[in-house]
């Protein structure tokens, strides 16, 4: 099925949308966290099944001069390698542009 990444129906986990992920990371009183598709994608990797949950993607972005991380979960873990392959081609691109990509998952 082909759709924009930001609205792709397969990017959900137990009924909740997972793109864009919630962003976190180290912070202090001056940290401004990105919201939604703010920031630039810097890294994407697969997190294997562990105590936190099933196979998923770990994303690292840069926003406001700091690195932040988030995870993309999907109901079908067989999609994770394909999604990683797509996102790796867009390292160093703004998330709002990546969210507009038409992807076939």
JSON list of C-alpha atoms in Angstrom, two decimals:
[
{"chain": "A", "resi": 1, "resn": "UNK", "atom": "CA", "xyz": [0.00, 0.00, 0.00]},
{"chain": "A", "resi": 2, "resn": "UNK", "atom": "CA", "xyz": [1.36, 3.40, -1.00]},
{"chain": "A", "resi": 3, "resn": "UNK", "atom": "CA", "xyz": [0.68, 6.55, 1.04]},
{"chain": "A", "resi": 4, "resn": "UNK", "atom": "CA", "xyz": [2.48, 9.55, 2.53]},
{"chain": "A", "resi": 5, "resn": "UNK", "atom": "CA", "xyz": [4.62, 8.46, 5.46]},
{"chain": "A", "resi": 6, "resn": "UNK", "atom": "CA", "xyz": [2.81, 10.81, 7.86]},
{"chain": "A", "resi": 7, "resn": "UNK", "atom": "CA", "xyz": [-0.59, 9.25, 7.14]},
{"chain": "A", "resi": 8, "resn": "UNK", "atom": "CA", "xyz": [0.40, 5.70, 6.16]},
{"chain": "A", "resi": 9, "resn": "UNK", "atom": "CA", "xyz": [-2.08, 3.31, 7.82]},
{"chain": "A", "resi": 10, "resn": "UNK", "atom": "CA", "xyz": [0.64, 0.74, 8.55]},
{"chain": "A", "resi": 11, "resn": "UNK", "atom": "CA", "xyz": [2.53, 3.20, 10.78]},
{"chain": "A", "resi": 12, "resn": "UNK", "atom": "CA", "xyz": [0.51, 2.45, 13.86]},
{"chain": "A", "resi": 13, "resn": "UNK", "atom": "CA", "xyz": [0.85, 0.31, 16.94]},
{"chain": "A", "resi": 14, "resn": "UNK", "atom": "CA", "xyz": [-2.25, -0.99, 18.73]},
{"chain": "A", "resi": 15, "resn": "UNK", "atom": "CA", "xyz": [-4.33, 1.70, 17.04]},
{"chain": "A", "resi": 16, "resn": "UNK", "atom": "CA", "xyz": [-2.03, 4.63, 17.85]},
{"chain": "A", "resi": 17, "resn": "UNK", "atom": "CA", "xyz": [-0.21, 6.56, 15.11]},
{"chain": "A", "resi": 18, "resn": "UNK", "atom": "CA", "xyz": [3.58, 6.22, 15.41]},
{"chain": "A", "resi": 19, "resn": "UNK", "atom": "CA", "xyz": [4.81, 8.81, 12.90]},
{"chain": "A", "resi": 20, "resn": "UNK", "atom": "CA", "xyz": [6.24, 11.12, 13.91]},
{"chain": "A", "resi": 21, "resn": "UNK", "atom": "CA", "xyz": [7.49, 9.59, 17.16]},
{"chain": "A", "resi": 22, "resn": "UNK", "atom": "CA", "xyz": [7.53, 11.43, 20.46]},
{"chain": "A", "resi": 23, "resn": "UNK", "atom": "CA", "xyz": [10.98, 12.94, 20.93]},
{"chain": "A", "resi": 24, "resn": "UNK", "atom": "CA", "xyz": [13.11, 12.70, 24.06]},
{"chain": "A", "resi": 25, "resn": "UNK", "atom": "CA", "xyz": [16.71, 12.81, 25.15]},
{"chain": "A", "resi": 26, "resn": "UNK", "atom": "CA", "xyz": [19.07, 14.47, 27.60]},
{"chain": "A", "resi": 27, "resn": "UNK", "atom": "CA", "xyz": [17.87, 17.89, 28.67]},
{"chain": "A", "resi": 28, "resn": "UNK", "atom": "CA", "xyz": [18.39, 20.82, 30.97]},
{"chain": "A", "resi": 29, "resn": "UNK", "atom": "CA", "xyz": [16.31, 23.88, 31.79]},
{"chain": "A", "resi": 30, "resn": "UNK", "atom": "CA", "xyz": [17.08, 25.46, 28.39]},
{"chain": "A", "resi": 31, "resn": "UNK", "atom": "CA", "xyz": [16.13, 22.46, 26.25]},
{"chain": "A", "resi": 32, "resn": "UNK", "atom": "CA", "xyz": [13.33, 22.94, 23.75]},
{"chain": "A", "resi": 33, "resn": "UNK", "atom": "CA", "xyz": [12.02, 19.59, 22.53]},
{"chain": "A", "resi": 34, "resn": "UNK", "atom": "CA", "xyz": [10.91, 19.18, 18.93]},
{"chain": "A", "resi": 35, "resn": "UNK", "atom": "CA", "xyz": [7.24, 18.67, 18.23]},
{"chain": "A", "resi": 36, "resn": "UNK", "atom": "CA", "xyz": [5.93, 16.42, 15.46]},
{"chain": "A", "resi": 37, "resn": "UNK", "atom": "CA", "xyz": [8.06, 16.72, 12.32]},
{"chain": "A", "resi": 38, "resn": "UNK", "atom": "CA", "xyz": [10.52, 19.36, 13.50]},
{"chain": "A", "resi": 39, "resn": "UNK", "atom": "CA", "xyz": [14.21, 18.59, 13.11]},
{"chain": "A", "resi": 40, "resn": "UNK", "atom": "CA", "xyz": [16.58, 16.82, 10.74]},
{"chain": "A", "resi": 41, "resn": "UNK", "atom": "CA", "xyz": [16.98, 13.05, 10.61]},
{"chain": "A", "resi": 42, "resn": "UNK", "atom": "CA", "xyz": [20.53, 12.05, 11.63]},
{"chain": "A", "resi": 43, "resn": "UNK", "atom": "CA", "xyz": [20.33, 8.29, 12.19]},
{"chain": "A", "resi": 44, "resn": "UNK", "atom": "CA", "xyz": [17.96, 5.33, 11.99]},
{"chain": "A", "resi": 45, "resn": "UNK", "atom": "CA", "xyz": [18.53, 1.83, 13.30]},
{"chain": "A", "resi": 46, "resn": "UNK", "atom": "CA", "xyz": [16.59, -1.26, 14.25]},
{"chain": "A", "resi": 47, "resn": "UNK", "atom": "CA", "xyz": [15.97, -1.97, 17.93]},
{"chain": "A", "resi": 48, "resn": "UNK", "atom": "CA", "xyz": [15.44, -5.69, 18.38]},
{"chain": "A", "resi": 49, "resn": "UNK", "atom": "CA", "xyz": [12.77, -7.16, 20.62]},
{"chain": "A", "resi": 50, "resn": "UNK", "atom": "CA", "xyz": [13.65, -6.54, 24.28]},
{"chain": "A", "resi": 51, "resn": "UNK", "atom": "CA", "xyz": [12.01, -5.84, 27.64]},
{"chain": "A", "resi": 52, "resn": "UNK", "atom": "CA", "xyz": [10.60, -2.56, 26.28]},
{"chain": "A", "resi": 53, "resn": "UNK", "atom": "CA", "xyz": [8.77, -4.14, 23.39]},
{"chain": "A", "resi": 54, "resn": "UNK", "atom": "CA", "xyz": [8.88, -5.65, 19.91]},
{"chain": "A", "resi": 55, "resn": "UNK", "atom": "CA", "xyz": [11.20, -4.91, 17.01]},
{"chain": "A", "resi": 56, "resn": "UNK", "atom": "CA", "xyz": [11.01, -1.20, 16.12]},
{"chain": "A", "resi": 57, "resn": "UNK", "atom": "CA", "xyz": [13.03, 1.69, 14.72]},
{"chain": "A", "resi": 58, "resn": "UNK", "atom": "CA", "xyz": [15.24, 4.02, 16.75]},
{"chain": "A", "resi": 59, "resn": "UNK", "atom": "CA", "xyz": [15.50, 7.46, 15.17]},
{"chain": "A", "resi": 60, "resn": "UNK", "atom": "CA", "xyz": [17.91, 10.25, 16.05]},
{"chain": "A", "resi": 61, "resn": "UNK", "atom": "CA", "xyz": [17.20, 13.79, 14.95]},
{"chain": "A", "resi": 62, "resn": "UNK", "atom": "CA", "xyz": [18.82, 17.16, 15.45]},
{"chain": "A", "resi": 63, "resn": "UNK", "atom": "CA", "xyz": [16.75, 20.11, 16.56]},
{"chain": "A", "resi": 64, "resn": "UNK", "atom": "CA", "xyz": [17.81, 23.35, 18.23]},
{"chain": "A", "resi": 65, "resn": "UNK", "atom": "CA", "xyz": [21.45, 22.28, 18.17]},
{"chain": "A", "resi": 66, "resn": "UNK", "atom": "CA", "xyz": [20.74, 19.11, 20.17]},
{"chain": "A", "resi": 67, "resn": "UNK", "atom": "CA", "xyz": [20.16, 15.47, 19.40]},
{"chain": "A", "resi": 68, "resn": "UNK", "atom": "CA", "xyz": [16.84, 13.86, 20.29]},
{"chain": "A", "resi": 69, "resn": "UNK", "atom": "CA", "xyz": [15.63, 10.30, 19.94]},
{"chain": "A", "resi": 70, "resn": "UNK", "atom": "CA", "xyz": [12.33, 8.62, 19.21]},
{"chain": "A", "resi": 71, "resn": "UNK", "atom": "CA", "xyz": [10.97, 5.23, 18.27]},
{"chain": "A", "resi": 72, "resn": "UNK", "atom": "CA", "xyz": [8.66, 4.11, 15.50]},
{"chain": "A", "resi": 73, "resn": "UNK", "atom": "CA", "xyz": [6.59, 1.08, 16.46]},
{"chain": "A", "resi": 74, "resn": "UNK", "atom": "CA", "xyz": [4.43, -0.92, 14.04]},
{"chain": "A", "resi": 75, "resn": "UNK", "atom": "CA", "xyz": [1.98, -3.78, 14.51]},
{"chain": "A", "resi": 76, "resn": "UNK", "atom": "CA", "xyz": [3.74, -5.78, 11.79]},
{"chain": "A", "resi": 77, "resn": "UNK", "atom": "CA", "xyz": [7.46, -6.09, 12.72]},
{"chain": "A", "resi": 78, "resn": "UNK", "atom": "CA", "xyz": [8.25, -7.44, 9.24]},
{"chain": "A", "resi": 79, "resn": "UNK", "atom": "CA", "xyz": [7.87, -3.83, 8.00]},
{"chain": "A", "resi": 80, "resn": "UNK", "atom": "CA", "xyz": [10.74, -2.56, 10.16]},
{"chain": "A", "resi": 81, "resn": "UNK", "atom": "CA", "xyz": [13.64, -3.43, 7.78]},
{"chain": "A", "resi": 82, "resn": "UNK", "atom": "CA", "xyz": [11.82, -1.90, 4.77]},
{"chain": "A", "resi": 83, "resn": "UNK", "atom": "CA", "xyz": [11.02, 1.27, 6.69]},
{"chain": "A", "resi": 84, "resn": "UNK", "atom": "CA", "xyz": [14.64, 1.50, 7.87]},
{"chain": "A", "resi": 85, "resn": "UNK", "atom": "CA", "xyz": [15.84, 1.19, 4.27]},
{"chain": "A", "resi": 86, "resn": "UNK", "atom": "CA", "xyz": [13.52, 4.00, 3.18]},
{"chain": "A", "resi": 87, "resn": "UNK", "atom": "CA", "xyz": [14.51, 6.33, 6.02]},
{"chain": "A", "resi": 88, "resn": "UNK", "atom": "CA", "xyz": [18.24, 5.70, 5.63]},
{"chain": "A", "resi": 89, "resn": "UNK", "atom": "CA", "xyz": [18.02, 7.19, 2.14]},
{"chain": "A", "resi": 90, "resn": "UNK", "atom": "CA", "xyz": [16.82, 10.42, 3.75]},
{"chain": "A", "resi": 91, "resn": "UNK", "atom": "CA", "xyz": [19.43, 10.95, 6.47]},
{"chain": "A", "resi": 92, "resn": "UNK", "atom": "CA", "xyz": [20.23, 14.68, 6.84]},
{"chain": "A", "resi": 93, "resn": "UNK", "atom": "CA", "xyz": [16.84, 15.73, 5.47]},
{"chain": "A", "resi": 94, "resn": "UNK", "atom": "CA", "xyz": [14.13, 17.63, 7.37]},
{"chain": "A", "resi": 95, "resn": "UNK", "atom": "CA", "xyz": [11.45, 15.46, 8.98]},
{"chain": "A", "resi": 96, "resn": "UNK", "atom": "CA", "xyz": [8.64, 17.52, 7.47]},
{"chain": "A", "resi": 97, "resn": "UNK", "atom": "CA", "xyz": [9.94, 16.60, 4.00]},
{"chain": "A", "resi": 98, "resn": "UNK", "atom": "CA", "xyz": [10.36, 12.94, 5.00]},
{"chain": "A", "resi": 99, "resn": "UNK", "atom": "CA", "xyz": [6.78, 12.88, 6.28]},
{"chain": "A", "resi": 100, "resn": "UNK", "atom": "CA", "xyz": [5.60, 13.91, 2.80]},
{"chain": "A", "resi": 101, "resn": "UNK", "atom": "CA", "xyz": [7.28, 10.95, 1.11]},
{"chain": "A", "resi": 102, "resn": "UNK", "atom": "CA", "xyz": [5.00, 8.51, -0.72]},
{"chain": "A", "resi": 103, "resn": "UNK", "atom": "CA", "xyz": [6.08, 5.11, 0.63]},
{"chain": "A", "resi": 104, "resn": "UNK", "atom": "CA", "xyz": [5.00, 1.62, -0.27]},
{"chain": "A", "resi": 105, "resn": "UNK", "atom": "CA", "xyz": [4.84, -0.61, 2.80]}
]
